[in-house]
Coordinates of C-alpha atoms in Angstrom, one line a residue:
X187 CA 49.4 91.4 16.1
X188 CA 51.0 88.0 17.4
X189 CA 48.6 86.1 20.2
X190 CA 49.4 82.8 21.3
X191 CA 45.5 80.7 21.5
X192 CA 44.9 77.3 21.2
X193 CA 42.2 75.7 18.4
X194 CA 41.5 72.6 20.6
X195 CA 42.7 71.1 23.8
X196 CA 46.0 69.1 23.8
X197 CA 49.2 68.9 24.9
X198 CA 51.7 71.6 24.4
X199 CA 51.8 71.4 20.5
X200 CA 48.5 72.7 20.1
X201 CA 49.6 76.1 21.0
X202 CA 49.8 78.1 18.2
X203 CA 51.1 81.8 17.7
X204 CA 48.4 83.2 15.9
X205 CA 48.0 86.6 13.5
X206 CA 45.0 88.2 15.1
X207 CA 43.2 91.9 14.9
X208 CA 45.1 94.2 17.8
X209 CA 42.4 95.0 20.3
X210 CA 40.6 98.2 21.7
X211 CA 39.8 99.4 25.1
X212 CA 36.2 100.4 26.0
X213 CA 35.2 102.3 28.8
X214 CA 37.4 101.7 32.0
X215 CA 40.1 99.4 30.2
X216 CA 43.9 99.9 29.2
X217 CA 45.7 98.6 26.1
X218 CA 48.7 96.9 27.5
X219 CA 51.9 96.5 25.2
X220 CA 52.8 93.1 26.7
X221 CA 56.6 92.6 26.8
X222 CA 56.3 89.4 29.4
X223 CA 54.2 86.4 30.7
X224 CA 54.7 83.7 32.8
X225 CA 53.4 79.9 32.7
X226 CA 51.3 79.0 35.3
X227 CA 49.3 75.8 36.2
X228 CA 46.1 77.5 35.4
X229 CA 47.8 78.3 31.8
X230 CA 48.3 74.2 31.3
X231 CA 45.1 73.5 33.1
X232 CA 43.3 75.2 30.3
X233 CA 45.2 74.2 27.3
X234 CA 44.6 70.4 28.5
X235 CA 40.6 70.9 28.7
X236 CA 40.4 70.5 32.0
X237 CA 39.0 73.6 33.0
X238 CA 35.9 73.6 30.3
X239 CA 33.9 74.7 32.8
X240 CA 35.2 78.3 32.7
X241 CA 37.2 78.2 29.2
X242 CA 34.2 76.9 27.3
X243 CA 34.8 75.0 24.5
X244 CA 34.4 77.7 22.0
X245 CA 37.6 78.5 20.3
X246 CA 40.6 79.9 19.8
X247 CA 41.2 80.1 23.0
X248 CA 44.0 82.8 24.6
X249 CA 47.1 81.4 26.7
X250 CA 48.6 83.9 29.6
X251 CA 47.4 84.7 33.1
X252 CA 49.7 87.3 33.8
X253 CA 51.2 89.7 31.7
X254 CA 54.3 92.9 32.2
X255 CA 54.3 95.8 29.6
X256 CA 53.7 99.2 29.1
X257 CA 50.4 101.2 28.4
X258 CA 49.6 101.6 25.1
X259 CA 46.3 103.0 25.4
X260 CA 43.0 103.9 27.8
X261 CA 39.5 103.9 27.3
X262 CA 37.3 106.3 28.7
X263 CA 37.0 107.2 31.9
X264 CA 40.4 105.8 32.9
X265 CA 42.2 108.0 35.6
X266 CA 45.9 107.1 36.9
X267 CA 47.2 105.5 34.1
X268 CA 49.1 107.1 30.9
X269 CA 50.3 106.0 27.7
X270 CA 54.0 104.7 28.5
X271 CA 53.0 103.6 32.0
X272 CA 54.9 100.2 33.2
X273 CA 52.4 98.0 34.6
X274 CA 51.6 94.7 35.7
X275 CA 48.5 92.6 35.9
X276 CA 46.4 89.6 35.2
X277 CA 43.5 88.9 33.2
X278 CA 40.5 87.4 35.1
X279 CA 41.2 83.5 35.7
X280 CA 37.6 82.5 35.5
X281 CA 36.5 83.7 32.8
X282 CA 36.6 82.9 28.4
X283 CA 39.5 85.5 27.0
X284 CA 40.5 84.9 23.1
X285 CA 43.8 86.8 23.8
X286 CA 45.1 86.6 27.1
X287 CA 48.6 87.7 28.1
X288 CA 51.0 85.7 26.2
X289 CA 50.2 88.2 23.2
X290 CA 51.9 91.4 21.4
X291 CA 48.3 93.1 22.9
X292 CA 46.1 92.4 25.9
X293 CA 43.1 94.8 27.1
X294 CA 42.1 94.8 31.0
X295 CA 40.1 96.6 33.0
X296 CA 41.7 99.2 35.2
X297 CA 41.1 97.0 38.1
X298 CA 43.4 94.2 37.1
X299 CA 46.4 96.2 36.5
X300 CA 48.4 98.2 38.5
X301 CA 52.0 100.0 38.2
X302 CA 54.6 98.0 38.1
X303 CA 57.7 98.4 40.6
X304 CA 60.0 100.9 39.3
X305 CA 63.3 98.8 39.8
X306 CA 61.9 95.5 38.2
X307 CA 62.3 94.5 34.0
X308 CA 58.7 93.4 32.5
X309 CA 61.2 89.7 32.8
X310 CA 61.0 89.8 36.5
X311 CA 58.0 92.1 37.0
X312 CA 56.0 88.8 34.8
X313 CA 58.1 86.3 37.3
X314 CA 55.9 87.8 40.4
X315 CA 52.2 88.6 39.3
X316 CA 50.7 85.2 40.0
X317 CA 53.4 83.5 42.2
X318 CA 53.9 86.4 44.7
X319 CA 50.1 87.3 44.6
X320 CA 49.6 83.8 45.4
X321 CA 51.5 83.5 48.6
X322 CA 50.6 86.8 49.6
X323 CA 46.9 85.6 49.8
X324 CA 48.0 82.4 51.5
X325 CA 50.1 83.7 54.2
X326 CA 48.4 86.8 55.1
X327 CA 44.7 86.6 54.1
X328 CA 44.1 82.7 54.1
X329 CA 46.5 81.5 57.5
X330 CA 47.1 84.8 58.7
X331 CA 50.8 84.3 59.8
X332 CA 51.7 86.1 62.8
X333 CA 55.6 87.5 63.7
X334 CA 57.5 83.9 65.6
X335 CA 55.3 81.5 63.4
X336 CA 56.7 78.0 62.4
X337 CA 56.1 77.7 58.8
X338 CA 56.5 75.1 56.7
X339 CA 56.9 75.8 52.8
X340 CA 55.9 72.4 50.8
X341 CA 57.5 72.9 47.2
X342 CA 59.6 76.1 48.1
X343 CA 61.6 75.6 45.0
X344 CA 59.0 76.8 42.6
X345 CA 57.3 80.0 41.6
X346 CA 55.3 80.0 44.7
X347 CA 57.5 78.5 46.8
X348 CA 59.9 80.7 46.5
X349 CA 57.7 83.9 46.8
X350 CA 56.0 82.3 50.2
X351 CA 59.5 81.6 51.6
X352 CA 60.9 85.3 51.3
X353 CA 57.1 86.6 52.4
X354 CA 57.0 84.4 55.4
X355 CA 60.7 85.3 56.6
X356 CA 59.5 89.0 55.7
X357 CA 56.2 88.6 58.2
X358 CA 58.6 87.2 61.2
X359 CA 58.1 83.4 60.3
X360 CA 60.7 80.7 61.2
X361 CA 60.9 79.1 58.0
X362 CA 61.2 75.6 57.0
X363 CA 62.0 74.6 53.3
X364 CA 60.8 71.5 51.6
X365 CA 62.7 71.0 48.7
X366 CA 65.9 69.6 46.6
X367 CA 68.6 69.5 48.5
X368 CA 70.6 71.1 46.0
X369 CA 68.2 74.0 46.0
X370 CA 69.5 74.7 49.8
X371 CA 71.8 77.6 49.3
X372 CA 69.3 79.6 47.0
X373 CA 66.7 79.1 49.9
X374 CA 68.5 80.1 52.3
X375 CA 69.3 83.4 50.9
X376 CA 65.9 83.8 50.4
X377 CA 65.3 83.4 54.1
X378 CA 64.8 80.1 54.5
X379 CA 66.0 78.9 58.2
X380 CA 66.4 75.6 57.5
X381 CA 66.0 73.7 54.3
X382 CA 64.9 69.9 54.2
X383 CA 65.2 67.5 51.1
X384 CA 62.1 66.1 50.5
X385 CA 63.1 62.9 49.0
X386 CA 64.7 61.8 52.4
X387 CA 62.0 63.3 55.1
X388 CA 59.4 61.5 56.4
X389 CA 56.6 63.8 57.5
X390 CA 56.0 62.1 60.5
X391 CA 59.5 63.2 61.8
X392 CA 58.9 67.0 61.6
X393 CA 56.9 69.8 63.0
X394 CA 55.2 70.5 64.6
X395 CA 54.2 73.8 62.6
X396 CA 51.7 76.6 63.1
X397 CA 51.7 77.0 59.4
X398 CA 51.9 74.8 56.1
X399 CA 51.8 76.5 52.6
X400 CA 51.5 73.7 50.4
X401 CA 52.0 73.9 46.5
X402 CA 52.6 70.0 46.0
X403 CA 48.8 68.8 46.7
X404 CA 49.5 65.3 47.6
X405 CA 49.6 63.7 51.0
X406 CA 47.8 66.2 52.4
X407 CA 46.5 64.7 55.2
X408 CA 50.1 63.2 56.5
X409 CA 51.2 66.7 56.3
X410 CA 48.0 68.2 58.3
X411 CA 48.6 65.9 60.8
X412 CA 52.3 68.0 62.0
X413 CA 49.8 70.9 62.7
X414 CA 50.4 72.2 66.2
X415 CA 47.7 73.5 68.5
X416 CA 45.6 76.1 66.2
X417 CA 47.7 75.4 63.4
X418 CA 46.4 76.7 59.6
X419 CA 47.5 74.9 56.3
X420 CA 46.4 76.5 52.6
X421 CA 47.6 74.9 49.7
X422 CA 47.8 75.8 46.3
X423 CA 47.9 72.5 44.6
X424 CA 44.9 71.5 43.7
X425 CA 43.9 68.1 42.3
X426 CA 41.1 65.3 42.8
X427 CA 43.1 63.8 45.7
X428 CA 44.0 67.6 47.4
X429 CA 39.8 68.5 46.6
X430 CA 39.3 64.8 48.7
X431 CA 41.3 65.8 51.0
X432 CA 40.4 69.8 51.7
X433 CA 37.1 68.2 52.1
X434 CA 37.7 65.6 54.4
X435 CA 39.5 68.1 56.6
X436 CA 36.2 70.2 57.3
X437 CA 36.0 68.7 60.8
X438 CA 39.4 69.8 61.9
X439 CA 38.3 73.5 62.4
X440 CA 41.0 76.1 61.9
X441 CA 43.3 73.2 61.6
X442 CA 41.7 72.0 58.2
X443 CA 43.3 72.4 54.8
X444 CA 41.9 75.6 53.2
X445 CA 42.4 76.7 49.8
X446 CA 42.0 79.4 47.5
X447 CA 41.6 80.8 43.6
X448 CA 44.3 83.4 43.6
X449 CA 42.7 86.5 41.8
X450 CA 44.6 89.5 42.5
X451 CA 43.1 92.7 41.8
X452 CA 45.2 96.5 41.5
X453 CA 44.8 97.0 45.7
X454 CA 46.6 93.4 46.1
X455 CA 49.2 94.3 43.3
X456 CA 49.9 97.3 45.0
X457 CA 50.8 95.6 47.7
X458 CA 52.9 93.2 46.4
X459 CA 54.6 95.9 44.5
X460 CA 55.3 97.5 48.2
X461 CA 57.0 94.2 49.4
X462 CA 59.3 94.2 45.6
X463 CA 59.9 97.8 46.6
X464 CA 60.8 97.2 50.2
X465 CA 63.6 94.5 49.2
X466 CA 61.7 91.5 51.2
X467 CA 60.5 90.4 47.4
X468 CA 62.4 89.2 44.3
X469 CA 61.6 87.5 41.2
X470 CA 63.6 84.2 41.0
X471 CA 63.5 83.0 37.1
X472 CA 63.9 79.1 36.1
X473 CA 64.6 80.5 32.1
X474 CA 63.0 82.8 29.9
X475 CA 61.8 81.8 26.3
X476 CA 60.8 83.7 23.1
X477 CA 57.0 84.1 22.4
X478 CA 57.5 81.8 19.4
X479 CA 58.9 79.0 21.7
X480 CA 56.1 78.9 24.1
X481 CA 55.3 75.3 23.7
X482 CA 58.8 74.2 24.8
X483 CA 58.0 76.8 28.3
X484 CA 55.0 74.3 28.8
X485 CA 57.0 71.6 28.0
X486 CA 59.5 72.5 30.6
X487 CA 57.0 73.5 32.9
X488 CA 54.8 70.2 32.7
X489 CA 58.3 68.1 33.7
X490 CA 58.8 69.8 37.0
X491 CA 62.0 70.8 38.6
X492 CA 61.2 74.1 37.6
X493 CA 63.4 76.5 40.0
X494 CA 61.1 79.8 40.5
X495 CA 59.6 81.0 37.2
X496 CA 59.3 80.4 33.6
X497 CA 58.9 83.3 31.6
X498 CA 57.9 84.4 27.8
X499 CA 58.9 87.4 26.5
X500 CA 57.3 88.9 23.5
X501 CA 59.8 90.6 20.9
X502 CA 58.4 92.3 18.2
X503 CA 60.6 91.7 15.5
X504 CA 61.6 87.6 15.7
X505 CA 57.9 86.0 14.9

């Protein structure tokens, strides 16, 4: 089968779309027929070495967080799902895989998979897994937003950004958008109440909010700082100046800068797959590549502007 790994840590052109033996699940795993993925930070985070920590440095080295298909297979044990199943999932971000999700083939556990919603393609159903589990976690486990919050969404234009937005407007927030201006109309239908260009506002000119979902990671502490009275802020965006930062903000008590590894297992998918299913959740899709093309979806990815998602499908017959 086809897997996309990398042989050593680089830029975009060392992915490579590898020939590789088709695995086969053990006890308490499904074979998923991958027909999507998605790039994520953590996806170019590992390809650039900077998470050896967790990838190792032992290669090849599998590319793909997330992953839409259909069941192909089950390993023993393995109640609740069938061959021909659609599913969605996400294999374990901390940990070494040789084939990940961007591949013909991925094998899970049962508990990292869960069905997919019934009116989404494996294209949108891909567009969701990491960026609406991710602001699912931040707004309802990590600041706990409450019905009449004031929320401010930091980088709503992205994948996550634009999952929080229609979540928090979903969970009773008054939404405020930090974006492009010319990304105002989209984020307003997404239930954005009001949508601010970030080029032109100055942080000390807005606010004050009872909630900040951050996806940006810089000038963290300017943004703290339009916290109201028992205010929460998570971000997402993690770097050495947004770790500096989250650190530095241990002193402010619930009005410190918390963050999270977003890890979604199947009870957390199934709950996102409620929200899809309940019409207060949609994939929104920047531009979806061809498996063999994947380098040009980092590419694209790694020079920002990205509007919602970038997706790789995986066709069968074109590699």
């Amino acid at each position: 089968m086809k897997a996309v790994q990398i042989t050593g840590f680089g830029r975009a052109d060392v992915l490579r779309v590898n020939d590789v033996e088709r695995p086969a699940p053990g006890a308490g795993e499904v074979l998923v027929s991958v027909e999507a993925s998605s790039v994520n930070g953590h996806d170019v985070i590992v390809r650039s070495g900077e998470l050896k920590m967790v990838s190792g440095r032992r290669f090849p080295i599998g590319v793909g967080l997330d992953f839409a298909g259909v069941v192909a297979g089950t390993g023993a044990g393995v109640e609740g799902y069938r061959v021909g199943d659609r599913v969605w999932g996400m294999v374990h971000p901390r940990r070494r895989h040789s084939v990940a999700g961007a591949a013909e083939y991925v094998v899970v556990s049962t508990e990292r998979v869960a069905h997919a919603p019934a009116d989404l393609s494996s294209v949108e159903a891909a567009a969701l897994v990491v960026a609406g589990s991710t602001a699912l976690i931040a707004l309802r486990d990590s600041v706990h937003l409450a019905d009449g919050e004031r929320v401010l969404v930091r980088g709503a234009a992205g994948g996550v950004g634009t999952a929080a937005v229609q979540l928090a407007h979903a969970m009773g927030g008054h939404v405020t958008a930090l974006a492009r201006d010319r990304h105002a109309e989209l984020l307003t239908d997404l239930g954005a109440d009001e949508v601010l260009d970030y080029r032109s506002t100055v942080s000390e000119q807005i606010g004050p909010f009872d909630v900040i979902v951050d996806t940006v990671g810089t000038e963290l502490h300017c943004y703290r700082s339009r916290l109201g009275k028992g205010g929460r802020m998570v971000t997402v965006g993690l770097s050495p100046s947004a770790l500096a930062a989250i650190a530095a903000s241990s002193v402010h008590g619930t009005r410190r800068i918390r963050t999270f590894s977003a890890n979604p297992e199947t009870p957390l998918l199934r709950d996102l797959a409620g929200h899809v299913t309940s019409g207060a959740l949609r994939p929104v899709i920047d531009r979806v590549y061809p498996l063999a093309d994947i380098a040009a979806a980092h590419q694209a990815f790694e020079r920002g502007g990205v509007v919602g998602k970038h997706v790789v499908t995986v066709p069968r017959s074109s590699l």
